Coordinates of C-alpha atoms in Angstrom, one line a residue:
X169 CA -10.4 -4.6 18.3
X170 CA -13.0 -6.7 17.1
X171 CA -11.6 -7.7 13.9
X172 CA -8.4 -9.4 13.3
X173 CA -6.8 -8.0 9.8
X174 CA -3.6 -9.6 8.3
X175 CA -1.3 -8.0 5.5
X176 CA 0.9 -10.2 3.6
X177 CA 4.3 -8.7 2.3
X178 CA 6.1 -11.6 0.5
X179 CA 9.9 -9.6 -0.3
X180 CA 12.9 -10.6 -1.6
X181 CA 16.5 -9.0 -1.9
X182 CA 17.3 -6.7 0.4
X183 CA 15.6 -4.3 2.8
X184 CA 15.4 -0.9 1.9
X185 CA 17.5 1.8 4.0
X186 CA 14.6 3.6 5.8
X187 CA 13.0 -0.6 7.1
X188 CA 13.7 0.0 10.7
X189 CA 11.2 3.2 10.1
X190 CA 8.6 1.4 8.7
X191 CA 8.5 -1.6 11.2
X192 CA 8.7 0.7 13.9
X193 CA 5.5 2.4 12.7
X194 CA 4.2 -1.1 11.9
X195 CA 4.3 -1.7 15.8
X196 CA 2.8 1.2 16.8
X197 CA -0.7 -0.2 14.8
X198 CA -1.2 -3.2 16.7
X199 CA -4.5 -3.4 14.8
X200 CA -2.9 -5.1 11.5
X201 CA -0.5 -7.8 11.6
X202 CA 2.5 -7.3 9.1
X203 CA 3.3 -10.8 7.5
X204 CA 6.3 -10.6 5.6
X205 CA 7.4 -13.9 3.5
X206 CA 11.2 -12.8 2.6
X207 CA 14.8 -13.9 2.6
X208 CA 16.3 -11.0 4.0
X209 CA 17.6 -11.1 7.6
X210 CA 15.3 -10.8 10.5
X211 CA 15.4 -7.0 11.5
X212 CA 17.3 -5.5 14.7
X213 CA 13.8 -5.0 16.3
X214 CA 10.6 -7.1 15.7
X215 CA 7.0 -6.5 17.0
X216 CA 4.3 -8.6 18.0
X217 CA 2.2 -7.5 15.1
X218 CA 5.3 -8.1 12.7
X219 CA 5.5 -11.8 11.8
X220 CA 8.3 -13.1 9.6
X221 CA 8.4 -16.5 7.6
X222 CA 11.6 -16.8 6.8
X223 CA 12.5 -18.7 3.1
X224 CA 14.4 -18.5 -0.5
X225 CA 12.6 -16.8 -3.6
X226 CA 12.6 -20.2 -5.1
X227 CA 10.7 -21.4 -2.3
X228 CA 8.7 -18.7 -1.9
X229 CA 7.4 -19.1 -6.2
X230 CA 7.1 -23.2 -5.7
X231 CA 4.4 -22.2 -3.0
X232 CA 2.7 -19.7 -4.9
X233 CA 2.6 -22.4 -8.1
X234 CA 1.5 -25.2 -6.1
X235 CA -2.1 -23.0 -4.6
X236 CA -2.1 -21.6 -7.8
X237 CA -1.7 -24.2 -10.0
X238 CA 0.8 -22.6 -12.7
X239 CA 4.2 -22.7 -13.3
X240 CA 5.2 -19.7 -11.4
X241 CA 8.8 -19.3 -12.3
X242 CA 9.7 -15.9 -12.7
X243 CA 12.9 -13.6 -12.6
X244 CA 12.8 -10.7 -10.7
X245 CA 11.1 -10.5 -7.5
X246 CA 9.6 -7.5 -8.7
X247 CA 7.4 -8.9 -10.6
X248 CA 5.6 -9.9 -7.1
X249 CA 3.3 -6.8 -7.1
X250 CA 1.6 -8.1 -9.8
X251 CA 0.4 -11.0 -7.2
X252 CA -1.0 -8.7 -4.7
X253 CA -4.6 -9.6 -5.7
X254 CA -3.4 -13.3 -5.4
X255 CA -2.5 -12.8 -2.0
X256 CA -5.6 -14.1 0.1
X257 CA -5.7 -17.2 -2.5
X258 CA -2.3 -18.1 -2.4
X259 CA -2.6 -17.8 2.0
X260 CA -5.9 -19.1 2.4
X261 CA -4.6 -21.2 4.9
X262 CA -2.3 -19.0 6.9
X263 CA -5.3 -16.7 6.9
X264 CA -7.8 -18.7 8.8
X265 CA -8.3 -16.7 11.6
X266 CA -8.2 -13.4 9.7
X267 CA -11.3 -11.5 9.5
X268 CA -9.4 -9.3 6.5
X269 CA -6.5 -9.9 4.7
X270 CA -4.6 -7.3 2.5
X271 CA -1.3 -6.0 1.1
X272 CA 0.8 -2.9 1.0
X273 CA 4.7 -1.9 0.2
X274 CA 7.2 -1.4 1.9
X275 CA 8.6 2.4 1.1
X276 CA 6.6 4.1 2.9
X277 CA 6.0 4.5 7.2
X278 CA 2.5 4.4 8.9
X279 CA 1.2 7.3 10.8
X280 CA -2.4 6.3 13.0
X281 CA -4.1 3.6 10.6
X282 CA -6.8 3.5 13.5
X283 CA -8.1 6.0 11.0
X284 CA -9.1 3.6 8.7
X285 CA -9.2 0.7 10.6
X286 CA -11.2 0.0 13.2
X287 CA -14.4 -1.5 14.1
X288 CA -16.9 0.8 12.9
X289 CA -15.7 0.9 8.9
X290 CA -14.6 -2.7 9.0
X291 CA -18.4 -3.5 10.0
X292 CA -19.8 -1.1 7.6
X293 CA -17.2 -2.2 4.6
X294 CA -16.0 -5.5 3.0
X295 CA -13.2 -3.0 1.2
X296 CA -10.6 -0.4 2.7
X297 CA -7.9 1.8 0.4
X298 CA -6.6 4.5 0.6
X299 CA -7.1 6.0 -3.2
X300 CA -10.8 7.2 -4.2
X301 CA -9.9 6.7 -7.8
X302 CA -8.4 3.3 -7.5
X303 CA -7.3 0.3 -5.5
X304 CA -4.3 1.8 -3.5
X305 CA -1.3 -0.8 -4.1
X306 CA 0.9 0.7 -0.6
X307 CA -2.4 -0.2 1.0
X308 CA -5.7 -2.4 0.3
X309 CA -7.4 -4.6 2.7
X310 CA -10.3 -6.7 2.2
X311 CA -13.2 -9.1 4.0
X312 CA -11.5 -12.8 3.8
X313 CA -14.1 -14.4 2.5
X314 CA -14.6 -16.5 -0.6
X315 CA -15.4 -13.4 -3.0
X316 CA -12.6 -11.5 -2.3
X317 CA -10.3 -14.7 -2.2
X318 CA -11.5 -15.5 -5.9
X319 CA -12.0 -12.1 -7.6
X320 CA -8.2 -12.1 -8.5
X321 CA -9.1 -15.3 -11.0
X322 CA -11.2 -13.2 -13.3
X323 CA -8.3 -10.9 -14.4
X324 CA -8.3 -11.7 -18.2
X325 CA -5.6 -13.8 -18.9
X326 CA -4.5 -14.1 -15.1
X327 CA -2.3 -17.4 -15.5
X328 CA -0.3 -16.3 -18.7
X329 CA -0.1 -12.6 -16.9
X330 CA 1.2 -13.6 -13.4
X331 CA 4.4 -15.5 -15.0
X332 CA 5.5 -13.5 -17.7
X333 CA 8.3 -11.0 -17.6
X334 CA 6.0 -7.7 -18.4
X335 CA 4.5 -6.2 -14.9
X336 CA 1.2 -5.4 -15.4
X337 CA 0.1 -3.7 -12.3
X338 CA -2.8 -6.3 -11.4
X339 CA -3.8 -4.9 -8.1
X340 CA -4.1 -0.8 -9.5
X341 CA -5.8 -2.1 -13.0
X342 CA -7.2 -4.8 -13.8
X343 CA -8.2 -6.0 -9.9
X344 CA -9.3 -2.3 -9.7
X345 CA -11.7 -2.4 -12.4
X346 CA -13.2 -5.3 -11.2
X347 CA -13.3 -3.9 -7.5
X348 CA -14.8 -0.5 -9.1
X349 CA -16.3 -1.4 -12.5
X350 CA -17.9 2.5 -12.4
X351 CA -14.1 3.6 -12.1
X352 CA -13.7 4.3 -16.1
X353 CA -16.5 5.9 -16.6
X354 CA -16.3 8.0 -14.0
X355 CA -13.2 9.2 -15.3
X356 CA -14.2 10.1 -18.5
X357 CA -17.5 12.1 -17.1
X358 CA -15.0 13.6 -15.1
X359 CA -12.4 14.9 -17.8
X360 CA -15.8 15.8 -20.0
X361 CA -17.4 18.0 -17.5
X362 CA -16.3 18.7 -14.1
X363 CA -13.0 19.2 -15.1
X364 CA -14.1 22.8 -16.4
X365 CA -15.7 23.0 -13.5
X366 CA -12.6 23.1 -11.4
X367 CA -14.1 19.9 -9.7
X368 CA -11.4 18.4 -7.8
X369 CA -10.1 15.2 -9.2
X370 CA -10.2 13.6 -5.7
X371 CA -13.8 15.2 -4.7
X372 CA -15.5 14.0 -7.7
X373 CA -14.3 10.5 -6.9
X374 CA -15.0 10.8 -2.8
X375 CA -18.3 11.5 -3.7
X376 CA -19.9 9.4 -6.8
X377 CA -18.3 6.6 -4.6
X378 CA -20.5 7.0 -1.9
X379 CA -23.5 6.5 -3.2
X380 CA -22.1 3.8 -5.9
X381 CA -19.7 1.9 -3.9
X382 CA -21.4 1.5 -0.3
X383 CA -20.2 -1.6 0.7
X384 CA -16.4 -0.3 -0.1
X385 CA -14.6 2.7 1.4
X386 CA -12.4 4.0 -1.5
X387 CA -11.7 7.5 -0.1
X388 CA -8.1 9.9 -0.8
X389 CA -6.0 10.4 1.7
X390 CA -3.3 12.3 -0.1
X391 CA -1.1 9.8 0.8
X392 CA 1.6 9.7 -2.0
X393 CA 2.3 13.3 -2.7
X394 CA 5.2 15.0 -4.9
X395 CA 7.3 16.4 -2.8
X396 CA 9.2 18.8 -5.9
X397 CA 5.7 20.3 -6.1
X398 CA 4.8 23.4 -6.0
X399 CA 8.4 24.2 -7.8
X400 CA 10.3 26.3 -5.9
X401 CA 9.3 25.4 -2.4
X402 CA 10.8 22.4 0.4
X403 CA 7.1 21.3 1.8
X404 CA 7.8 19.1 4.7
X405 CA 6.0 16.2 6.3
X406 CA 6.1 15.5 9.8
X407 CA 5.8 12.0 12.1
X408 CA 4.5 13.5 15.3
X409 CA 6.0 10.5 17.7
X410 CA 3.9 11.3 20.9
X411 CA 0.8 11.2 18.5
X412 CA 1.8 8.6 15.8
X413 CA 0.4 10.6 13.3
X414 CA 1.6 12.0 10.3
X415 CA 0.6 15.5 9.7
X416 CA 1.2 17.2 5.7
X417 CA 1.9 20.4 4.4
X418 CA -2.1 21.4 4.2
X419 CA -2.5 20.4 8.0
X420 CA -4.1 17.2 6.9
X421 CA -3.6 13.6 9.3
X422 CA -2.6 11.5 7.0
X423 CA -2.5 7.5 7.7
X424 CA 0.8 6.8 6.0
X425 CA 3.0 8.5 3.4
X426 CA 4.2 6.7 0.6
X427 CA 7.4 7.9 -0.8
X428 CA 7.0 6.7 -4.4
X429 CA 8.1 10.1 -5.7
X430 CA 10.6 10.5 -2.6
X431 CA 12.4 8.1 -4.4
X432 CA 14.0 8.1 -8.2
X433 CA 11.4 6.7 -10.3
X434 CA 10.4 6.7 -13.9
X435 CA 6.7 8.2 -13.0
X436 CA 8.6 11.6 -12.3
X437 CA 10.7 14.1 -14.9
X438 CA 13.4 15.4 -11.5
X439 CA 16.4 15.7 -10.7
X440 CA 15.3 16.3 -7.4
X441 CA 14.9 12.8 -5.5
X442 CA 16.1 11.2 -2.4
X443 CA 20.5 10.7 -2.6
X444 CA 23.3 9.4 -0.8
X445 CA 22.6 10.7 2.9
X446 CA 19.2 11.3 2.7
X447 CA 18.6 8.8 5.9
X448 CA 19.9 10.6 8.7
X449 CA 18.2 8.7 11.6
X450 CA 19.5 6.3 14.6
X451 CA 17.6 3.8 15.6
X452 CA 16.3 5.3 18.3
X453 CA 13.3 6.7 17.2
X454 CA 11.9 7.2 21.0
X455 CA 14.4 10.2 21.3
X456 CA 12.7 12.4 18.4
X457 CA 10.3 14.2 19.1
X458 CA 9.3 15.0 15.3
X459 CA 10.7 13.1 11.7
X460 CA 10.8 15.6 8.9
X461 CA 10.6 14.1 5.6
X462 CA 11.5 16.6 2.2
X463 CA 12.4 15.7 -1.0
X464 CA 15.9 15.8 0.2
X465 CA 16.1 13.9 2.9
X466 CA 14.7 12.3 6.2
X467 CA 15.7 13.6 9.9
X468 CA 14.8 13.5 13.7
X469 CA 14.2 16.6 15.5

């Protein structure tokens, strides 16, 4: 590819049950390279797109104060997400080489990203995500130059925000608004009139943003569905492993699936979320020739 695109994951605790998933589909999109700043153990299997940088969280938030100048000495590694728009600051220097730098989470597992990144929308765009409303947190990526680098500094109130306790969601708010400043009002010409029109939420957003954002591809990919819904029903979703891709109830190729509401979370009124057992794959992911994810669990077929 022409382009050379970075992500930076810094992550801290301990990897999630599905990680062997998602680096696997990490190495099967060669086109990004997955940097991951963390103090969890090196996986079974490593890539040559995933890159590890092995350190403590203390060392990790002594980095991030010294090329950000603050005090950056908070609790919970959590509170991390709120840095995401940080990220190309705080790395400027690892990111050198990068023609893009971005970041993304880690419960989730890539289908074919070639979708939305390769040569032809990186030269057309200086911004990639995979929500038309808003920045996508699971996955943003962005021209490395000094713009994007800096936009993160006119969050209002960005030093006292970064360190205290409260996340505020910095990347899908604030950093959002400043990507998209149309974004609000949009919404509300939205909710006043093409709501009754039966406008699709999505739709309305695909397309104002095409002729108001041109320079940035902010397009929905249905990428982090409720799984519950409709009530009554199992809809599936299914990693095709000869393909790569990731194929949802509708028929639709999606480039990922997040499993935010997979997953007990406080966005979501259920009972019905992932349990004890839900993982039922080996390691070998070669051997399936499908993985079916539910809202009950996760297995090869």
């Amino acid at each position: 590819m022409k382009y050379k695109v970075a992500q930076i994951v810094p992550y801290f605790g301990k990897w999630p049950e599905w990680i062997e998933l998602y680096f696997f589909s990490c190495g099967r999109n060669p086109m990004v390279d997955f940097i991951f700043y963390t103090d969890c153990p090196l996986p079974k299997h490593q890539y040559k797109n995933t890159i590890f940088h092995q350190c403590t969280f203390e060392e990790y938030k002594k980095l991030v104060g010294e090329r950000l100048g603050i005090d950056y000495s908070i609790k919970k590694a959590y509170k991390l997400t709120d840095l995401k728009p940080f990220l190309g600051a705080v790395h400027k220097y690892e990111l050198k080489s990068y023609d893009f730098w971005g970041f993304g989470d880690l419960d989730l597992v890539y289908g074919d990203l070639c979708m939305m990144i390769n040569n032809k929308k990186l030269s057309k765009y200086d911004l990639i995500t995979s929500h038309s409303y808003r920045v996508a947190g699971h996955f943003t990526i962005v021209r490395n130059n000094e713009s994007y680098r800096n936009l993160c500094f006119k969050i209002k109130n960005w030093k006292e925000g970064l360190v205290e306790d409260q996340h505020h969601g910095f990347d899908e708010m604030d950093w959002s608004d400043l990507i998209n400043p149309f974004g609000r009002n949009l919404g509300r010409i939205y909710r006043y009139i093409f709501q009754h029109l039966s406008v699709s939420l999505y739709h309305f957003y695909d397309v104002s943003n095409r002729f108001l954002l041109r320079k940035k591809y902010m397009k929905e990919y249905y990428t982090t569905p409720n799984p519950t819904l409709p009530e009554g029903t199992s809809p599936i979703w299914t990693y095709e492993n000869k393909s790569g891709k990731i194929i949802d109830p509708q028929g639709r190729v999606l480039p990922y699936l997040h499993f935010m509401c997979f997953k007990k979370n406080i966005w979501i009124d259920t009972k019905e979320y992932w349990m004890n057992g839900f993982y039922q794959l080996d390691e070998q992911f070669e051997k399936y020739g499908k993985i079916i994810f539910d809202k009950n669990r996760i297995i090869g077929v």
